[in-house]
Coordinates of C-alpha atoms (C1' of nucleotides) in Angstrom, one line a residue:
Chain A
M26 CA -21.6 25.7 -7.9
T27 CA -17.9 25.3 -8.1
E28 CA -16.3 28.1 -10.0
Y29 CA -13.4 26.7 -12.1
T30 CA -10.3 28.6 -13.1
S31 CA -9.2 28.6 -16.7
L32 CA -6.5 26.1 -15.8
E33 CA -9.1 23.8 -14.3
K34 CA -11.3 24.1 -17.3
I35 CA -8.5 22.9 -19.5
R36 CA -8.1 19.8 -17.3
L37 CA -11.8 19.2 -17.2
Q38 CA -11.7 19.3 -21.0
K39 CA -9.0 16.7 -21.0
L40 CA -11.2 14.5 -18.7
E41 CA -13.9 14.7 -21.3
E42 CA -11.5 13.7 -24.1
L43 CA -10.3 10.7 -22.0
R44 CA -13.9 9.6 -21.4
A45 CA -14.6 9.9 -25.1
E46 CA -11.6 7.6 -25.8
G47 CA -12.9 5.1 -23.3
I48 CA -10.0 5.8 -20.9
E49 CA -10.9 5.6 -17.2
A50 CA -9.4 8.6 -15.4
Y51 CA -10.1 7.2 -12.0
P52 CA -9.5 3.4 -12.3
T53 CA -10.4 1.2 -9.3
R54 CA -7.2 -0.6 -9.0
A55 CA -3.5 0.2 -9.2
R56 CA -0.4 -1.9 -9.3
R57 CA 3.0 -1.2 -7.7
T58 CA 6.0 -3.5 -7.2
H59 CA 8.5 -1.1 -5.8
M60 CA 8.8 2.2 -4.0
S61 CA 10.9 4.7 -5.8
T62 CA 13.8 4.3 -3.3
E63 CA 13.6 0.5 -3.4
A64 CA 13.8 0.5 -7.2
I65 CA 16.8 2.8 -7.1
S66 CA 18.8 1.0 -4.5
E67 CA 18.0 -2.4 -6.0
F68 CA 19.3 -1.2 -9.4
E69 CA 22.4 0.3 -7.8
S70 CA 23.3 -2.9 -6.0
K71 CA 22.9 -5.0 -9.1
E72 CA 24.1 -2.5 -11.7
K73 CA 27.6 -4.0 -12.1
N74 CA 26.2 -7.5 -12.8
G75 CA 23.9 -6.2 -15.6
V76 CA 20.8 -7.8 -14.1
E77 CA 17.6 -6.3 -15.5
I78 CA 15.3 -4.9 -12.9
K79 CA 11.7 -4.8 -13.9
T80 CA 9.5 -2.6 -11.8
T81 CA 6.1 -1.0 -11.7
L82 CA 6.1 2.3 -9.9
A83 CA 3.2 4.5 -8.9
G84 CA 3.1 8.1 -7.7
R85 CA 2.2 11.6 -8.4
L86 CA 3.5 13.4 -11.5
R87 CA 5.7 16.3 -10.2
A88 CA 7.7 17.4 -13.2
S89 CA 7.8 16.7 -16.9
R90 CA 10.3 17.8 -19.6
S91 CA 9.3 17.0 -23.1
M92 CA 11.9 16.9 -25.9
G93 CA 9.6 15.8 -28.6
K94 CA 9.9 12.1 -29.0
V95 CA 11.5 11.7 -25.5
T96 CA 10.1 12.9 -22.2
F97 CA 11.7 13.0 -18.8
A98 CA 9.4 13.2 -15.9
H99 CA 9.5 12.8 -12.2
I100 CA 7.0 11.0 -10.1
E101 CA 6.9 11.3 -6.3
D102 CA 5.7 8.5 -4.0
G103 CA 5.7 7.9 -0.3
A104 CA 9.4 7.3 -0.3
G105 CA 10.8 9.9 -2.6
K106 CA 11.1 10.9 -6.2
I107 CA 12.2 9.0 -9.3
Q108 CA 12.7 9.9 -12.9
L109 CA 10.7 8.4 -15.7
F110 CA 12.2 8.1 -19.2
V111 CA 9.4 8.0 -21.8
R112 CA 10.6 7.3 -25.3
A113 CA 8.9 6.8 -28.7
N114 CA 11.0 3.8 -29.5
E115 CA 9.2 1.7 -26.9
L116 CA 5.9 3.4 -26.7
G117 CA 5.3 5.0 -30.1
K118 CA 4.9 8.6 -30.9
E119 CA 1.2 8.6 -30.1
R120 CA 1.7 7.3 -26.5
V121 CA 4.5 9.9 -25.9
D122 CA 2.2 12.6 -27.2
F123 CA -0.5 11.3 -24.9
F124 CA 1.9 11.4 -22.0
N125 CA 2.8 15.0 -22.8
K126 CA -0.7 16.3 -23.6
M127 CA -3.2 14.4 -21.5
L128 CA -1.2 14.1 -18.3
D129 CA -0.8 17.1 -16.0
L130 CA 1.4 17.8 -13.0
G131 CA -0.3 16.4 -10.0
D132 CA -1.9 13.4 -11.7
F133 CA -1.4 10.0 -10.1
I134 CA 0.1 7.5 -12.6
Q135 CA 1.7 4.1 -12.7
A136 CA 4.5 3.2 -15.0
E137 CA 6.3 -0.1 -15.6
G138 CA 9.6 -0.7 -17.3
V139 CA 13.2 -1.4 -16.6
M140 CA 15.6 0.5 -14.4
F141 CA 18.6 2.2 -16.0
R142 CA 21.0 5.1 -15.6
T143 CA 20.8 8.1 -17.9
K144 CA 23.8 9.8 -19.5
S145 CA 23.8 12.4 -16.8
G146 CA 23.8 9.6 -14.2
E147 CA 20.4 9.6 -12.7
V148 CA 18.9 6.2 -12.0
S149 CA 15.6 6.2 -13.8
L150 CA 12.8 4.0 -15.0
H151 CA 12.8 3.3 -18.8
V152 CA 9.1 3.2 -19.3
H153 CA 7.5 0.5 -21.4
D154 CA 3.9 1.2 -20.4
F155 CA 2.1 3.7 -18.2
S156 CA -1.5 4.5 -17.2
L157 CA -3.4 7.2 -15.4
L158 CA -4.5 6.4 -11.8
A159 CA -6.2 9.6 -10.8
K160 CA -6.6 12.9 -12.7
S161 CA -5.8 16.1 -10.9
I162 CA -8.2 18.9 -11.8
S163 CA -6.9 21.7 -9.7
P164 CA -3.2 22.5 -10.3
L165 CA -1.1 22.0 -7.2
P166 CA 0.7 25.2 -6.1
A167 CA 3.6 25.1 -8.6
A168 CA 7.0 24.5 -7.2
K169 CA 10.2 23.6 -8.9
D170 CA 13.3 22.1 -7.3
E171 CA 16.7 23.2 -8.4
T172 CA 19.5 20.9 -7.4
L173 CA 22.8 22.6 -7.1
E174 CA 26.2 20.9 -7.8
D175 CA 26.8 20.4 -4.1
G176 CA 23.4 18.6 -3.8
T177 CA 21.5 21.4 -2.1
V178 CA 17.9 21.6 -3.3
I179 CA 16.4 25.0 -3.8
R180 CA 12.7 25.3 -4.1
H181 CA 11.4 27.9 -6.5
A182 CA 7.9 29.4 -6.1
A183 CA 7.0 27.0 -3.3
L184 CA 3.7 27.4 -1.5
E185 CA 4.6 29.7 1.4
H186 CA 1.5 31.6 2.3
P187 CA 0.9 30.6 6.0
E188 CA -2.8 30.8 5.7
L189 CA -3.1 28.8 2.6
R190 CA -0.6 26.2 3.9
A191 CA -2.7 25.8 7.1
R192 CA -6.1 26.0 5.4
Q193 CA -5.2 23.7 2.6
R194 CA -2.8 21.4 4.5
Y195 CA -3.4 18.7 1.8
A196 CA -1.8 21.0 -0.8
D197 CA 0.9 22.0 1.6
L198 CA 1.7 18.3 2.3
A199 CA 1.5 17.4 -1.4
V200 CA 4.1 20.0 -2.5
N201 CA 6.3 20.4 0.6
P202 CA 8.0 17.2 1.5
Q203 CA 9.6 18.8 4.6
V204 CA 6.1 19.3 5.9
R205 CA 5.4 15.6 5.6
E206 CA 8.7 14.9 7.4
T207 CA 7.6 17.2 10.3
F208 CA 4.5 15.2 10.9
R209 CA 6.3 11.9 10.6
K210 CA 8.6 13.2 13.3
R211 CA 5.8 14.4 15.4
A212 CA 4.3 10.9 15.3
A213 CA 7.7 9.5 16.3
I214 CA 7.8 11.9 19.3
V215 CA 4.4 10.7 20.5
R216 CA 5.4 7.0 20.0
S217 CA 8.6 7.5 21.9
L218 CA 6.8 9.1 24.8
Q219 CA 4.5 6.1 25.0
N220 CA 7.5 3.7 24.7
F221 CA 9.3 5.4 27.4
L222 CA 6.4 5.5 29.8
D223 CA 5.4 1.9 29.0
D224 CA 8.9 0.8 29.7
Q225 CA 8.7 2.5 33.1
G226 CA 5.6 0.5 33.9
F227 CA 3.0 3.2 33.3
L228 CA -0.4 2.2 32.1
E229 CA -1.8 4.2 29.2
V230 CA -5.5 5.0 29.8
E231 CA -8.3 7.0 28.2
T232 CA -10.5 9.2 30.3
P233 CA -13.6 11.3 29.3
I234 CA -13.2 14.2 26.9
L235 CA -16.9 15.0 27.4
Q236 CA -17.3 15.9 31.0
P237 CA -20.2 17.0 33.2
L238 CA -17.7 19.2 35.1
Y239 CA -14.4 20.6 34.1
G240 CA -11.3 21.1 36.2
G241 CA -7.6 20.6 36.8
A242 CA -6.5 23.8 35.2
A243 CA -7.3 27.5 35.2
A244 CA -9.0 27.9 31.8
R245 CA -12.4 28.6 30.2
P246 CA -14.0 25.5 28.8
F247 CA -16.0 24.8 25.6
T248 CA -19.6 24.1 26.5
T249 CA -21.9 21.7 24.7
H250 CA -25.2 19.9 25.4
H251 CA -26.3 16.3 25.5
N252 CA -29.8 16.1 24.3
E253 CA -31.0 12.8 25.7
L254 CA -29.4 13.3 29.1
E255 CA -30.7 16.9 29.0
Q256 CA -27.5 18.3 30.5
D257 CA -24.8 20.7 29.6
M258 CA -21.4 19.1 29.2
Y259 CA -17.8 20.4 28.8
L260 CA -14.9 19.5 26.7
R261 CA -12.1 18.7 29.1
I262 CA -9.5 21.3 30.0
S263 CA -7.2 18.8 31.6
F264 CA -7.0 15.1 32.5
E265 CA -5.8 15.6 36.1
L266 CA -8.9 14.9 38.2
Y267 CA -9.8 11.8 36.3
L268 CA -6.3 10.4 36.2
K269 CA -6.0 10.9 40.0
R270 CA -9.2 9.1 40.5
L271 CA -7.4 6.1 39.0
L272 CA -4.8 6.3 41.8
V273 CA -7.6 5.9 44.3
G274 CA -8.5 2.8 42.3
N275 CA -5.0 1.3 43.0
L276 CA -3.7 1.9 39.5
E277 CA -0.3 3.2 40.6
K278 CA 1.3 4.6 37.4
V279 CA -1.0 5.9 34.7
Y280 CA -0.7 8.3 31.8
E281 CA -2.8 9.7 29.0
I282 CA -1.8 11.4 25.8
G283 CA -4.8 13.2 24.3
R284 CA -6.6 16.4 23.4
D285 CA -7.4 19.2 25.7
F286 CA -9.7 22.0 24.8
R287 CA -9.4 25.6 26.1
N288 CA -11.6 28.4 25.1
E289 CA -8.9 31.0 25.2
G290 CA -6.9 33.1 22.8
V291 CA -4.9 31.8 19.8
S292 CA -1.2 32.6 19.5
F293 CA 2.0 31.1 18.1
K294 CA 2.0 28.8 21.1
H295 CA -1.8 28.3 21.7
N296 CA -4.4 26.4 19.8
P297 CA -7.9 25.9 21.2
E298 CA -7.3 22.2 21.1
F299 CA -3.9 20.8 21.9
T300 CA -2.3 17.6 22.8
Q301 CA -1.3 17.0 26.4
L302 CA 0.6 14.3 28.2
E303 CA -0.1 13.8 31.8
F304 CA 1.1 11.1 34.1
Y305 CA 0.6 10.3 37.8
W306 CA 3.0 8.2 39.8
A307 CA 2.0 6.8 43.2
Y308 CA 4.6 7.1 46.0
A309 CA 6.8 9.5 44.0
D310 CA 7.4 13.2 44.8
Y311 CA 8.2 16.1 42.6
F312 CA 12.0 15.5 42.7
Q313 CA 11.5 12.0 41.4
V314 CA 9.2 13.4 38.7
M315 CA 12.0 15.9 37.7
E316 CA 14.4 13.0 37.1
L317 CA 11.9 11.1 35.1
T318 CA 11.1 14.2 33.0
E319 CA 14.7 14.9 32.0
Q320 CA 15.2 11.3 31.2
M321 CA 12.0 11.2 29.1
V322 CA 12.7 14.3 27.1
S323 CA 16.3 13.4 26.3
Y324 CA 15.2 9.8 25.4
V325 CA 12.7 11.2 22.9
A326 CA 15.2 13.6 21.4
D327 CA 17.6 10.7 21.1
K328 CA 15.1 8.4 19.4
V329 CA 13.6 11.0 17.1
L330 CA 16.6 13.2 16.3
G331 CA 19.5 10.9 17.2
T332 CA 21.0 13.6 19.5
Q333 CA 20.3 15.5 22.7
K334 CA 21.8 18.6 21.4
I335 CA 19.2 20.6 19.5
K336 CA 18.9 23.9 17.8
F337 CA 16.0 26.2 18.5
K338 CA 16.0 29.6 16.8
E339 CA 19.5 31.0 17.5
H340 CA 20.0 28.8 20.5
E341 CA 22.1 25.6 20.9
I342 CA 20.3 23.6 23.6
D343 CA 21.7 20.5 25.3
L344 CA 18.9 18.3 26.7
T345 CA 21.3 15.8 28.3
P346 CA 20.4 15.2 32.0
P347 CA 20.8 16.4 34.6
W348 CA 19.0 19.7 33.9
K349 CA 19.6 22.7 36.0
R350 CA 17.5 23.1 39.2
L351 CA 16.7 26.6 40.2
E352 CA 14.5 27.5 43.1
M353 CA 11.9 30.0 42.0
R354 CA 12.6 32.5 44.8
T355 CA 16.3 32.5 44.0
G356 CA 15.7 32.8 40.2
I357 CA 13.3 35.8 40.7
L358 CA 15.6 37.4 43.2
E359 CA 18.6 37.1 40.8
T360 CA 16.8 38.4 37.7
S361 CA 14.4 41.0 39.3
G362 CA 16.0 42.0 42.6
V363 CA 12.8 41.2 44.4
D364 CA 12.8 38.6 47.1
I365 CA 9.4 37.1 47.2
A366 CA 10.0 35.5 50.6
E367 CA 10.4 39.0 52.1
H368 CA 6.9 40.0 51.0
K369 CA 4.2 37.7 52.2
T370 CA 1.1 39.6 51.1
A371 CA 0.0 40.9 47.7
E372 CA 0.1 44.5 48.8
E373 CA 3.7 44.3 50.1
L374 CA 4.9 42.4 47.0
F375 CA 3.2 44.9 44.7
K376 CA 5.0 47.8 46.5
A377 CA 8.3 46.0 46.3
I378 CA 7.9 45.5 42.5
K379 CA 7.0 49.1 42.0
S380 CA 9.9 50.4 44.0
E381 CA 12.4 48.1 42.3
H382 CA 10.9 48.6 38.8
P383 CA 9.0 51.8 38.6
K384 CA 8.3 51.4 34.9
Q385 CA 6.7 48.0 35.2
T386 CA 2.9 47.8 35.4
P387 CA 1.7 44.7 37.3
D388 CA -2.0 44.5 38.0
P389 CA -2.6 46.2 41.4
K390 CA -5.6 43.8 42.1
A391 CA -3.5 40.7 41.4
T392 CA -3.1 38.1 44.1
R393 CA 0.4 37.4 45.5
G394 CA 0.6 34.3 43.3
K395 CA -0.2 36.3 40.2
L396 CA 2.4 38.9 41.0
I397 CA 5.0 36.2 41.4
D398 CA 3.9 34.9 38.0
F399 CA 4.3 38.4 36.7
L400 CA 7.9 38.6 37.9
L401 CA 8.6 35.1 36.6
S402 CA 7.4 35.8 33.0
E403 CA 8.8 39.4 32.9
F404 CA 12.3 38.8 34.3
L405 CA 13.2 35.1 34.8
E406 CA 11.5 33.2 32.0
P407 CA 13.5 34.8 29.1
T408 CA 16.7 33.8 30.7
L409 CA 15.8 30.1 30.9
I410 CA 17.3 28.9 27.6
Q411 CA 19.1 25.8 28.7
P412 CA 16.7 23.2 30.2
T413 CA 15.9 24.3 33.8
F414 CA 13.6 23.0 36.4
L415 CA 12.1 26.0 38.3
Y416 CA 10.7 24.7 41.6
N417 CA 8.7 25.7 44.6
Y418 CA 5.7 27.8 43.6
P419 CA 3.3 30.0 45.5
R420 CA 0.4 28.0 47.0
D421 CA -2.4 30.3 45.8
I422 CA -1.8 29.6 42.1
S423 CA -1.4 25.9 42.6
P424 CA -4.7 24.5 44.1
L425 CA -3.9 20.9 43.4
A426 CA -0.3 20.8 44.7
K427 CA 0.9 19.8 48.2
S428 CA 2.5 22.4 50.5
I429 CA 6.2 22.1 51.5
P430 CA 6.3 20.8 55.0
G431 CA 6.8 23.9 57.3
D432 CA 6.1 26.4 54.5
P433 CA 2.4 27.1 54.1
L434 CA 2.9 29.7 51.4
T435 CA 4.8 27.4 49.0
V436 CA 4.0 24.2 47.3
E437 CA 6.1 21.4 45.9
R438 CA 5.7 22.3 42.2
F439 CA 8.1 22.7 39.3
E440 CA 7.9 23.8 35.8
G441 CA 10.4 22.8 33.1
Y442 CA 11.7 25.6 30.9
V443 CA 13.6 25.3 27.7
A444 CA 14.4 28.0 25.1
G445 CA 12.6 30.5 27.3
F446 CA 9.2 28.9 27.3
E447 CA 7.4 26.6 29.6
L448 CA 7.5 23.0 28.5
C449 CA 5.9 21.2 31.4
N450 CA 4.4 21.5 34.8
A451 CA 4.4 19.1 37.7
F452 CA 3.9 18.8 41.4
T453 CA 3.7 16.6 44.4
E454 CA 0.0 16.1 44.3
L455 CA -2.3 17.1 47.1
N456 CA -3.9 13.9 48.4
D457 CA -5.6 15.2 51.6
P458 CA -9.3 15.4 50.8
L459 CA -10.1 17.9 53.6
D460 CA -7.2 20.2 52.5
Q461 CA -8.3 19.8 48.9
E462 CA -11.9 20.9 49.7
Q463 CA -10.5 23.9 51.5
R464 CA -8.4 24.8 48.5
F465 CA -11.3 24.5 46.1
I466 CA -13.3 26.8 48.3
E467 CA -10.5 29.3 48.7
M468 CA -9.9 29.3 44.9
G469 CA -13.6 30.0 44.4
R470 CA -13.3 33.1 46.6
D471 CA -10.6 34.6 44.4
Y472 CA -13.1 35.0 41.6
E473 CA -16.2 37.1 41.3
A474 CA -19.4 35.1 41.1
D475 CA -19.7 35.5 37.4
D476 CA -16.0 35.1 36.6
E477 CA -15.7 32.7 33.7
E478 CA -12.6 31.3 35.3
K479 CA -14.5 30.4 38.5
H480 CA -14.5 26.7 38.7
P481 CA -17.2 24.3 39.9
L482 CA -16.4 22.2 42.9
D483 CA -16.0 18.6 41.9
E484 CA -17.8 16.7 44.6
D485 CA -17.2 13.3 43.0
Y486 CA -13.5 14.0 43.0
L487 CA -13.5 14.8 46.7
R488 CA -15.6 11.6 47.3
A489 CA -12.9 9.6 45.5
M490 CA -10.1 11.3 47.5
R491 CA -11.9 10.4 50.8
Y492 CA -11.4 6.7 50.0
G493 CA -7.7 7.4 50.2
M494 CA -5.2 8.5 47.6
P495 CA -1.6 7.4 47.8
P496 CA 1.0 10.2 47.9
N497 CA 2.0 10.8 44.3
G498 CA 3.8 13.0 41.8
G499 CA 1.9 14.3 38.8
F500 CA 3.1 15.7 35.5
G501 CA 1.7 17.6 32.5
M502 CA 3.4 18.6 29.2
G503 CA 2.1 20.2 26.0
V504 CA 3.1 17.7 23.3
D505 CA 2.8 20.3 20.6
R506 CA 5.3 22.4 22.4
L507 CA 7.7 19.5 22.8
A508 CA 7.3 19.0 19.0
M509 CA 8.0 22.7 18.4
L510 CA 11.1 22.5 20.5
L511 CA 12.5 19.3 19.1
L512 CA 11.7 20.2 15.5
N513 CA 12.7 23.8 15.7
K514 CA 9.3 25.1 14.7
H515 CA 8.4 28.5 16.0
S516 CA 4.7 28.4 15.6
I517 CA 2.3 25.7 17.0
R518 CA 0.6 25.8 13.6
E519 CA 3.7 24.2 12.1
V520 CA 3.2 21.1 14.2
L521 CA -0.6 20.8 13.9
L522 CA -2.0 19.3 10.7
F523 CA -5.2 21.3 10.9
P524 CA -4.8 24.3 13.2
A525 CA -7.9 26.2 14.2
L526 CA -8.7 28.9 11.7
R527 CA -11.5 31.3 11.3
N528 CA -14.2 30.3 8.8
E529 CA -13.6 31.4 5.3
E530 CA -16.0 34.2 4.1
Chain B
rG16 C1' -10.4 41.4 22.3
rG17 C1' -6.3 45.8 21.7
rG18 C1' -2.0 47.7 18.6
rC19 C1' 1.0 47.3 14.1
rG20 C1' 1.4 45.2 9.3
rC21 C1' -0.1 42.4 4.9
rG22 C1' -3.8 40.7 0.9
rU23 C1' -2.0 41.9 -7.1
rA24 C1' -2.6 35.7 -12.4
rG25 C1' -2.6 28.7 -10.3
rC26 C1' 2.5 29.7 -7.3
rU27 C1' 6.6 33.3 -6.1
rC28 C1' 6.7 38.5 -6.6
rA29 C1' 6.9 43.8 -9.3
rA30 C1' 4.1 48.2 -10.6
rU31 C1' 5.4 58.0 -8.1
rG32 C1' -2.4 58.7 -8.1
rG33 C1' -1.8 58.2 -15.1
rU34 C1' -2.7 51.9 -20.4
rA35 C1' -1.9 46.0 -14.4
rG36 C1' 3.5 43.3 -15.3
rA37 C1' 7.7 39.4 -14.8
rG38 C1' 9.5 34.3 -13.8
rC39 C1' 7.4 29.5 -13.2
rA40 C1' 2.8 26.8 -14.4
rG41 C1' -0.8 26.7 -18.8
rC42 C1' -1.7 26.8 -24.2
rG43 C1' 0.5 26.3 -29.7
rG44 C1' 5.0 24.9 -32.1
rC45 C1' 10.6 22.8 -32.6
rC46 C1' 13.7 19.3 -30.2
rU47 C1' 15.5 11.1 -29.1
rU48 C1' 19.6 11.3 -22.5
rU49 C1' 16.9 16.1 -19.9
rU50 C1' 16.7 17.7 -14.8
rA51 C1' 14.5 25.2 -12.4
rA52 C1' 16.0 21.5 -19.8
rG53 C1' 16.3 25.0 -24.0
rC54 C1' 14.3 28.0 -28.2
rC55 C1' 10.0 30.6 -30.9
rG56 C1' 5.0 32.2 -30.1
rU57 C1' 0.8 33.1 -26.8
rU58 C1' -3.3 33.3 -22.9
rU59 C1' -4.6 34.1 -18.1
rG60 C1' -6.8 39.4 -13.4
rU61 C1' -13.9 41.6 -10.1
rU62 C1' -5.7 44.0 -7.7
rG63 C1' -9.7 40.1 -0.7
rA64 C1' -15.1 42.5 -0.6
rG65 C1' -18.0 47.0 -0.4
rG66 C1' -18.3 52.2 -0.3
rG67 C1' -15.8 57.2 -0.7
rU68 C1' -12.2 61.2 -2.5
rU69 C1' -10.4 62.3 -7.6
rC70 C1' -10.6 64.0 -14.4
rG71 C1' -8.3 59.3 -13.1
rA72 C1' -7.4 54.6 -7.4
rG73 C1' -3.6 48.3 -7.0
rC74 C1' -1.7 52.9 -4.6
rC75 C1' -5.3 57.9 -0.6
rC76 C1' -9.8 57.6 3.1
rC77 C1' -13.9 54.6 5.6
rU78 C1' -16.3 49.8 6.7
rC79 C1' -16.1 44.6 6.5
rC80 C1' -13.4 39.6 5.6
rG81 C1' -9.0 36.7 6.2
rC82 C1' -3.9 36.1 7.6
rG83 C1' 0.9 37.5 10.0
rC84 C1' 3.5 39.9 14.1
rU85 C1' 2.5 41.6 19.1
rC86 C1' -0.1 42.5 23.9
rA87 C1' -3.8 40.4 27.1
rC88 C1' -6.1 35.5 28.7
rC89 C1' -3.7 30.6 28.7
rA90 C1' -0.3 25.6 28.2

RNA sequence: GGGCGCGUAGCUCAAUGGUAGAGCAGCGGCCUUUUAAGCCGUUUGUUGAGGGUUCGAGCCCCUCCGCGCUCACCA
């Protein structure tokens, strides 16, 4: 049974009274002729001519100030807010009382009348009739807006609790317009990415989310089971192996934007399901992918924000191409003093790190690649504020990337860093089926038999590769992270409508 | 999963171990151009849950739940 608060009980009582008077609190149909902003701008453009503008508006009651026989109220619709002027002269004392007593903040109503300007100058609707469209039983988290003389709006008692905002996103959206704006912009970001790639001749495709095997990244999967097929299945951890199968099928430029699922920890930049963009581009290498990446991200910033100069936390970031290129070896050497090229085994590299930085505690059992990753995140990453392509990665943490000709320890891979965090990851893709098989086997050896990160060998993927895969450049980017970066949001939860949360109770 | 912190009215927040409060919202009034409207009056609580210490616990201790920050895994 629902437990009602005292405030809710009062509203339920009003519902009873409405019913007793034969008034439908949830009528089937509504009427609206104008959005709030349309009504205002139409009035302003015709105000001088004295043309009467009749409108019917619909929206949510957000504020109400009764002065006895006159009430000022604001309703909010999809476009903005507009003031209603409700007066006994037109409606009679009874209807004004009804407005004041039977309507509550949060109710959806419609009101028809004529546009006018109040003494204090606000364009408003002079209401001739109104009706309830949907009763609100639970009071929305109360918030009041104060508009200062300079136009700044201050929110008082706004819903701020991060848990409530995420758990009850509907209430958050209802009372915090800037949250609605965030998600409109997020949609615009995704649309711009699609437009950009479409214009470049890429084909948008959809590949299986439910997979018999998982692969393409180092992460633990979510496992599920198909009853009729009597087999376990996995939610995908990346799109890579399926998209590259399409290159075998002569689709030369493909991309997918969709959900990945990784059974890992949750943090300000990790959600168990997140939106990923991956594209694969036949006959391109990682340098070409770099150029396309900087063009794509700056294009999106331009379309969504109208500028390539963005703010993130205390940083001013310029996304205008070209972005800085920094070889990983050089970057690590400059920031940590360790030259990874001088230490070709894990043991040597470990000693070098310890002698250069006695206080640091890298994992003594780590592979050479993992040690390099340690140096990267500990020393180099925090310095990469302006957009930077960090390129040439150790082979053993990049099992799907192609080696640099003449350098068997290094692969043609880059990651794009902005504001100190990793935005994207790309490489010249490995297209040699025999080498790929070796890599899979090598990678399997790095893990204990029961290691959850140990990945199954995808025989079908190797079968596809054996038909022949064109040389190609591949790319992956967390779309949520791009949204965080462009919208200056410092937690992934701010750019996810319904982030993963533990069950209540 | 580890460490640190937080949880008080519908919302935002107070309250030395000593009667649980304020503003807004709500409810009852007054008010025909207000806009965080104003004025008078007034209600609202299992202080996240459970246990313990104490004459007495919102406050101290323990367990649990949820969230935040952070570390690890990862993108």
